[in-house]
PDB file of C-alpha atoms and ligand atoms in Angstrom:
ATOM      1  CA  SER A   1      19.214  -9.302 -37.105  1.00 76.00           C
ATOM      2  CA  VAL A   2      17.259  -9.871 -33.920  1.00 83.00           C
ATOM      3  CA  VAL A   3      19.414  -7.368 -32.038  1.00 87.00           C
ATOM      4  CA  ILE A   4      18.658  -4.615 -34.516  1.00 89.00           C
ATOM      5  CA  GLN A   5      14.962  -5.444 -34.401  1.00 90.00           C
ATOM      6  CA  GLU A   6      14.986  -5.425 -30.598  1.00 91.00           C
ATOM      7  CA  CYS A   7      16.479  -1.938 -30.595  1.00 93.00           C
ATOM      8  CA  HIS A   8      13.976  -0.775 -33.135  1.00 94.00           C
ATOM      9  CA  VAL A   9      11.080  -2.196 -31.118  1.00 96.00           C
ATOM     10  CA  GLN A  10      12.213  -0.693 -27.844  1.00 96.00           C
ATOM     11  CA  ASN A  11      12.886   2.731 -29.296  1.00 96.00           C
ATOM     12  CA  THR A  12       9.532   2.718 -31.087  1.00 97.00           C
ATOM     13  CA  ALA A  13       7.797   1.770 -27.843  1.00 98.00           C
ATOM     14  CA  ARG A  14       9.751   4.567 -26.158  1.00 98.00           C
ATOM     15  CA  GLU A  15       8.261   7.064 -28.597  1.00 97.00           C
ATOM     16  CA  TYR A  16       4.732   5.855 -27.776  1.00 98.00           C
ATOM     17  CA  ALA A  17       5.566   6.112 -24.074  1.00 98.00           C
ATOM     18  CA  LYS A  18       6.673   9.724 -24.574  1.00 98.00           C
ATOM     19  CA  LEU A  19       3.361  10.580 -26.245  1.00 98.00           C
ATOM     20  CA  TYR A  20       1.529   8.828 -23.429  1.00 98.00           C
ATOM     21  CA  ALA A  21       3.515  10.810 -20.843  1.00 98.00           C
ATOM     22  CA  ALA A  22       2.776  14.071 -22.613  1.00 98.00           C
ATOM     23  CA  GLU A  23      -0.932  13.366 -22.311  1.00 98.00           C
ATOM     24  CA  ALA A  24      -0.963  11.800 -18.839  1.00 98.00           C
ATOM     25  CA  GLU A  25       1.499  13.967 -16.936  1.00 97.00           C
ATOM     26  CA  PRO A  26      -0.545  17.193 -17.005  1.00 97.00           C
ATOM     27  CA  LEU A  27      -3.590  15.384 -15.597  1.00 97.00           C
ATOM     28  CA  GLU A  28      -4.246  16.231 -11.982  1.00 95.00           C
ATOM     29  CA  GLY A  29      -3.440  13.326  -9.697  1.00 96.00           C
ATOM     30  CA  PHE A  30      -1.861  11.149 -12.381  1.00 97.00           C
ATOM     31  CA  GLY A  31       1.672  11.577 -11.080  1.00 97.00           C
ATOM     32  CA  GLU A  32       4.737   9.813 -12.416  1.00 97.00           C
ATOM     33  CA  VAL A  33       4.482   8.120 -15.805  1.00 98.00           C
ATOM     34  CA  PRO A  34       6.459   4.982 -16.768  1.00 97.00           C
ATOM     35  CA  GLU A  35       9.395   5.570 -19.059  1.00 98.00           C
ATOM     36  CA  ILE A  36      10.864   3.117 -21.522  1.00 98.00           C
ATOM     37  CA  ILE A  37      14.611   3.606 -21.373  1.00 97.00           C
ATOM     38  CA  PRO A  38      16.525   4.147 -24.615  1.00 96.00           C
ATOM     39  CA  ILE A  39      18.589   1.347 -26.066  1.00 94.00           C
ATOM     40  CA  PHE A  40      21.523   1.985 -28.362  1.00 93.00           C
ATOM     41  CA  LEU A  41      22.892  -0.203 -31.072  1.00 91.00           C
ATOM     42  CA  ILE A  42      26.651  -0.353 -31.391  1.00 92.00           C
ATOM     43  CA  HIS A  43      28.545  -1.882 -34.252  1.00 90.00           C
ATOM     44  CA  ARG A  44      31.881  -3.561 -33.569  1.00 90.00           C
ATOM     45  CA  PRO A  45      33.257  -4.713 -36.920  1.00 91.00           C
ATOM     46  CA  ALA A  46      36.134  -6.705 -35.372  1.00 92.00           C
ATOM     47  CA  ASN A  47      33.858  -8.749 -33.136  1.00 90.00           C
ATOM     48  CA  ASN A  48      32.289 -12.104 -34.037  1.00 90.00           C
ATOM     49  CA  ILE A  49      28.963 -10.667 -32.977  1.00 86.00           C
ATOM     50  CA  PRO A  50      29.243  -7.260 -34.564  1.00 88.00           C
ATOM     51  CA  TYR A  51      26.026  -5.783 -33.245  1.00 89.00           C
ATOM     52  CA  ALA A  52      25.439  -5.213 -29.566  1.00 90.00           C
ATOM     53  CA  THR A  53      23.105  -3.085 -27.522  1.00 91.00           C
ATOM     54  CA  VAL A  54      23.853  -0.697 -24.726  1.00 92.00           C
ATOM     55  CA  GLU A  55      21.367   0.557 -22.212  1.00 94.00           C
ATOM     56  CA  GLU A  56      21.237   1.991 -18.738  1.00 94.00           C
ATOM     57  CA  GLU A  57      21.498  -0.649 -16.023  1.00 94.00           C
ATOM     58  CA  LEU A  58      18.369  -0.713 -13.923  1.00 95.00           C
ATOM     59  CA  VAL A  59      19.138  -1.252 -10.265  1.00 95.00           C
ATOM     60  CA  GLY A  60      16.465  -2.611  -7.960  1.00 95.00           C
ATOM     61  CA  GLU A  61      13.696  -5.185  -8.047  1.00 91.00           C
ATOM     62  CA  PHE A  62      12.966  -6.208 -11.609  1.00 90.00           C
ATOM     63  CA  VAL A  63       9.264  -6.757 -12.148  1.00 88.00           C
ATOM     64  CA  LYS A  64       7.304  -8.065 -15.107  1.00 86.00           C
ATOM     65  CA  TYR A  65       4.243  -5.862 -15.255  1.00 85.00           C
ATOM     66  CA  SER A  66       2.765  -7.691 -18.190  1.00 76.00           C
ATOM     67  CA  VAL A  67       3.451 -11.207 -19.298  1.00 58.00           C
ATOM     68  CA  LYS A  68       3.737 -12.545 -22.773  1.00 52.00           C
ATOM     69  CA  ASP A  69       0.983 -15.118 -22.709  1.00 50.00           C
ATOM     70  CA  GLY A  70      -1.383 -12.774 -20.920  1.00 51.00           C
ATOM     71  CA  LYS A  71      -2.646 -15.618 -18.745  1.00 52.00           C
ATOM     72  CA  GLU A  72      -0.265 -15.673 -15.818  1.00 48.00           C
ATOM     73  CA  VAL A  73      -1.624 -13.703 -12.897  1.00 48.00           C
ATOM     74  CA  ASN A  74       0.866 -11.096 -11.889  1.00 54.00           C
ATOM     75  CA  PHE A  75      -0.228  -9.321  -8.775  1.00 54.00           C
ATOM     76  CA  LEU A  76       2.366  -6.601  -8.969  1.00 57.00           C
ATOM     77  CA  ARG A  77       1.002  -5.754 -12.332  1.00 61.00           C
ATOM     78  CA  ARG A  78      -2.438  -5.277 -10.963  1.00 65.00           C
ATOM     79  CA  ASP A  79      -1.695  -3.774  -7.589  1.00 75.00           C
ATOM     80  CA  SER A  80       1.292  -1.492  -7.963  1.00 87.00           C
ATOM     81  CA  GLU A  81       1.044   2.041  -9.282  1.00 92.00           C
ATOM     82  CA  ALA A  82       3.669   1.344 -11.944  1.00 93.00           C
ATOM     83  CA  GLY A  83       1.852  -1.849 -12.932  1.00 91.00           C
ATOM     84  CA  GLN A  84      -1.475  -0.092 -13.300  1.00 92.00           C
ATOM     85  CA  LYS A  85       0.091   2.717 -15.300  1.00 95.00           C
ATOM     86  CA  CYS A  86       1.696   0.128 -17.578  1.00 94.00           C
ATOM     87  CA  CYS A  87      -1.701  -1.442 -18.232  1.00 92.00           C
ATOM     88  CA  THR A  88      -3.125   2.006 -18.900  1.00 95.00           C
ATOM     89  CA  PHE A  89      -0.249   2.671 -21.290  1.00 96.00           C
ATOM     90  CA  GLN A  90      -1.136  -0.531 -23.152  1.00 95.00           C
ATOM     91  CA  HIS A  91      -4.754   0.516 -23.350  1.00 96.00           C
ATOM     92  CA  TRP A  92      -3.794   4.040 -24.464  1.00 98.00           C
ATOM     93  CA  VAL A  93      -1.599   2.734 -27.298  1.00 97.00           C
ATOM     94  CA  TYR A  94      -4.259   0.212 -28.267  1.00 96.00           C
ATOM     95  CA  GLU A  95      -6.835   2.999 -28.541  1.00 97.00           C
ATOM     96  CA  LYS A  96      -4.527   5.487 -30.315  1.00 97.00           C
ATOM     97  CA  THR A  97      -3.620   2.888 -32.934  1.00 97.00           C
ATOM     98  CA  ASN A  98      -7.213   1.697 -33.340  1.00 96.00           C
ATOM     99  CA  GLY A  99      -6.305  -1.724 -31.985  1.00 95.00           C
ATOM    100  CA  ASN A 100      -3.493  -2.250 -34.468  1.00 96.00           C
ATOM    101  CA  LEU A 101      -0.543  -2.062 -32.120  1.00 97.00           C
ATOM    102  CA  LEU A 102       0.162  -3.154 -28.563  1.00 96.00           C
ATOM    103  CA  VAL A 103       3.240  -2.652 -26.416  1.00 95.00           C
ATOM    104  CA  THR A 104       3.755  -5.877 -24.471  1.00 92.00           C
ATOM    105  CA  ASP A 105       6.259  -7.404 -22.054  1.00 91.00           C
ATOM    106  CA  LEU A 106       6.295  -4.280 -19.945  1.00 92.00           C
ATOM    107  CA  GLN A 107       8.957  -4.913 -17.360  1.00 92.00           C
ATOM    108  CA  GLY A 108      11.575  -3.071 -15.419  1.00 94.00           C
ATOM    109  CA  VAL A 109      12.391  -1.409 -12.132  1.00 95.00           C
ATOM    110  CA  GLY A 110       9.811   0.987 -10.765  1.00 93.00           C
ATOM    111  CA  MET A 111       8.779   3.361 -13.540  1.00 96.00           C
ATOM    112  CA  LYS A 112      11.769   2.519 -15.751  1.00 97.00           C
ATOM    113  CA  LEU A 113      11.006  -0.142 -18.318  1.00 97.00           C
ATOM    114  CA  THR A 114      13.132  -2.152 -20.717  1.00 96.00           C
ATOM    115  CA  ASP A 115      13.039  -5.258 -22.948  1.00 93.00           C
ATOM    116  CA  VAL A 116       9.526  -4.485 -24.090  1.00 95.00           C
ATOM    117  CA  GLY A 117       7.848  -6.053 -27.088  1.00 94.00           C
ATOM    118  CA  ILE A 118       5.390  -4.813 -29.671  1.00 96.00           C
ATOM    119  CA  ALA A 119       2.623  -6.780 -31.313  1.00 96.00           C
ATOM    120  CA  THR A 120       1.117  -5.730 -34.631  1.00 95.00           C
ATOM    121  CA  LEU A 121      -0.681  -7.361 -37.491  1.00 89.00           C
ATOM    122  CA  ALA A 122       1.695  -9.283 -39.747  1.00 86.00           C
ATOM    123  CA  LYS A 123       1.553  -6.433 -42.276  1.00 91.00           C
ATOM    124  CA  GLY A 124       2.509  -3.981 -39.556  1.00 93.00           C
ATOM    125  CA  TYR A 125       1.122  -0.637 -38.565  1.00 95.00           C
ATOM    126  CA  LYS A 126       2.203   2.606 -40.240  1.00 94.00           C
ATOM    127  CA  GLY A 127       5.247   0.881 -41.669  1.00 93.00           C
ATOM    128  CA  PHE A 128       6.265  -0.684 -38.395  1.00 94.00           C
ATOM    129  CA  LYS A 129       6.234  -4.425 -37.761  1.00 93.00           C
ATOM    130  CA  GLY A 130       6.218  -5.754 -34.218  1.00 94.00           C
ATOM    131  CA  ASN A 131       8.176  -8.702 -32.843  1.00 92.00           C
ATOM    132  CA  CYS A 132       5.213 -10.351 -31.110  1.00 91.00           C
ATOM    133  CA  SER A 133       2.197 -12.147 -32.481  1.00 89.00           C
ATOM    134  CA  PHE A 134      -1.082 -10.348 -33.147  1.00 91.00           C
ATOM    135  CA  SER A 135      -2.683 -12.814 -30.729  1.00 91.00           C
ATOM    136  CA  PHE A 136      -1.220 -10.685 -27.919  1.00 91.00           C
ATOM    137  CA  ILE A 137      -3.528  -7.894 -29.010  1.00 93.00           C
ATOM    138  CA  GLU A 138      -6.536 -10.194 -28.915  1.00 91.00           C
ATOM    139  CA  GLN A 139      -5.535 -11.456 -25.475  1.00 89.00           C
ATOM    140  CA  PHE A 140      -5.086  -7.935 -24.213  1.00 90.00           C
ATOM    141  CA  LYS A 141      -8.492  -6.967 -25.496  1.00 91.00           C
ATOM    142  CA  ALA A 142     -10.069  -9.942 -23.728  1.00 89.00           C
ATOM    143  CA  LEU A 143      -8.207  -9.617 -20.422  1.00 86.00           C
ATOM    144  CA  HIS A 144      -7.609  -5.928 -19.793  1.00 89.00           C
ATOM    145  CA  GLN A 145      -9.535  -4.396 -16.940  1.00 89.00           C
ATOM    146  CA  CYS A 146      -9.590  -0.634 -16.821  1.00 93.00           C
ATOM    147  CA  ASN A 147      -8.208   1.042 -13.732  1.00 93.00           C
ATOM    148  CA  GLU A 148      -8.389   4.579 -12.330  1.00 95.00           C
ATOM    149  CA  TYR A 149      -5.628   5.779 -14.691  1.00 97.00           C
ATOM    150  CA  CYS A 150      -7.563   4.541 -17.739  1.00 96.00           C
ATOM    151  CA  GLU A 151     -10.496   6.568 -16.419  1.00 97.00           C
ATOM    152  CA  MET A 152      -8.370   9.694 -15.928  1.00 97.00           C
ATOM    153  CA  LEU A 153      -7.343   9.470 -19.576  1.00 98.00           C
ATOM    154  CA  GLY A 154     -10.926   8.856 -20.653  1.00 97.00           C
ATOM    155  CA  LEU A 155     -10.096   5.581 -22.391  1.00 97.00           C
ATOM    156  CA  LYS A 156     -13.011   3.598 -23.704  1.00 96.00           C
ATOM    157  CA  SER A 157     -13.676   0.276 -22.018  1.00 94.00           C
ATOM    158  CA  LEU A 158     -12.751  -2.740 -24.136  1.00 90.00           C
ATOM    159  CA  ARG A 159     -15.667  -4.772 -22.811  1.00 80.00           C
ATOM    160  CA  THR A 160     -18.932  -5.005 -24.587  1.00 67.00           C
ATOM    161  CA  THR A 161     -22.059  -4.082 -22.637  1.00 52.00           C
ATOM    162  CA  HIS A 162     -23.012  -7.745 -22.371  1.00 50.00           C
ATOM    163  CA  GLN A 163     -19.643  -8.751 -20.914  1.00 49.00           C
ATOM    164  CA  LYS A 164     -19.766  -5.847 -18.498  1.00 47.00           C
ATOM    165  CA  GLN A 165     -23.097  -6.983 -17.091  1.00 45.00           C
ATOM    166  CA  ARG A 166     -21.907 -10.534 -16.677  1.00 46.00           C
ATOM    167  CA  LYS A 167     -18.770  -9.359 -14.946  1.00 45.00           C
ATOM    168  CA  ALA A 168     -20.666  -7.151 -12.524  1.00 43.00           C
ATOM    169  CA  THR A 169     -22.648 -10.080 -11.185  1.00 39.00           C
ATOM    170  CA  SER A 170     -19.879 -12.665 -11.128  1.00 36.00           C
ATOM    171  CA  MET A 171     -17.339 -10.394  -9.423  1.00 36.00           C
ATOM    172  CA  LYS A 172     -19.566  -9.510  -6.500  1.00 33.00           C
ATOM    173  CA  CYS A 173     -18.517 -12.106  -3.959  1.00 32.00           C
ATOM    174  CA  LYS A 174     -15.014 -12.780  -5.169  1.00 33.00           C
ATOM    175  CA  ASN A 175     -12.269 -12.536  -2.588  1.00 35.00           C
ATOM    176  CA  LEU A 176      -8.991 -11.460  -4.069  1.00 37.00           C
ATOM    177  CA  PRO A 177      -5.938 -13.230  -2.678  1.00 39.00           C
ATOM    178  CA  ASN A 178      -3.560 -11.223  -0.559  1.00 37.00           C
ATOM    179  CA  SER A 179      -1.077  -9.927  -3.057  1.00 35.00           C
ATOM    180  CA  SER A 180       1.681  -9.213  -0.568  1.00 36.00           C
ATOM    181  CA  THR A 181       2.349 -12.920  -0.112  1.00 33.00           C
ATOM    182  CA  VAL A 182       2.463 -13.856  -3.762  1.00 35.00           C
ATOM    183  CA  LYS A 183       4.513 -11.057  -5.266  1.00 35.00           C
ATOM    184  CA  LYS A 184       6.783 -12.464  -7.871  1.00 38.00           C
ATOM    185  CA  MET A 185      10.143 -10.940  -8.615  1.00 39.00           C
ATOM    186  CA  VAL A 186      12.032 -11.932 -11.683  1.00 38.00           C
ATOM    187  CA  PRO A 187      15.721 -11.142 -11.652  1.00 40.00           C
ATOM    188  CA  LYS A 188      16.980  -9.822 -14.945  1.00 40.00           C
ATOM    189  CA  LYS A 189      19.425 -12.682 -15.470  1.00 42.00           C
ATOM    190  CA  ALA A 190      16.777 -15.359 -15.051  1.00 40.00           C
ATOM    191  CA  ARG A 191      14.387 -14.007 -17.604  1.00 42.00           C
ATOM    192  CA  GLU A 192      13.512 -16.143 -20.559  1.00 44.00           C
ATOM    193  CA  PRO A 193      14.211 -14.769 -23.975  1.00 46.00           C
ATOM    194  CA  ARG A 194      11.164 -13.425 -25.718  1.00 49.00           C
ATOM    195  CA  ASP A 195       9.686 -15.465 -28.521  1.00 44.00           C
ATOM    196  CA  LEU A 196      10.941 -13.350 -31.308  1.00 42.00           C
ATOM    197  CA  ILE A 197       9.455 -13.455 -34.720  1.00 42.00           C
ATOM    198  CA  SER A 198      12.573 -12.919 -36.724  1.00 41.00           C
ATOM    199  CA  SER A 199      13.189 -13.075 -40.419  1.00 40.00           C
ATOM    200  CA  GLU A 200      15.354 -16.160 -39.910  1.00 38.00           C
ATOM    201  CA  HIS A 201      12.305 -18.289 -39.147  1.00 36.00           C
TER     202      HIS A 201
HETATM  203 ZN1   ZN B 301      -8.104   0.449 -19.619  1.00 78.98          ZN
END
């Protein structure tokens, strides 16, 4: 069932986030680390839809820190502390799993995240199969730009030397748009369902 898989994905991502926190939190100046909230599966045998999930309700502005297609420009992702730490978390997981696993769809309120996704190779990684396509990993690799938190953790840049040189020259005169006017908030109710790769397909 998709519900069971969703729980499994979120709780697996939560475990990676805990490992990330354990490494990042002691670093001087790193500060608060994003947390993926737990999600619980409940079984109601008398109900038509026997499986349901229960999780803490997040109150506040719901923000998508990473987007599923990796192409949409999300300024909160890039500019906010939580957004940057989410990107660093993605990079950290990517590096720890040797590029085999990526936590995607990082979204939530402040440092509390929910409804995340995981991309792996079709065969999975260490017995775990993600619910998002491997192409997410390739997109992440192509689009991720390291930030100060990546540097604090000593993560290796995903760019090749050649790309880095090209970027250095082309970025020189670029004016970044004012993010405060284009911040995009997505209320929880209006979110689109994730493209799940379920066994029913
Ligand atoms: Zn990075």
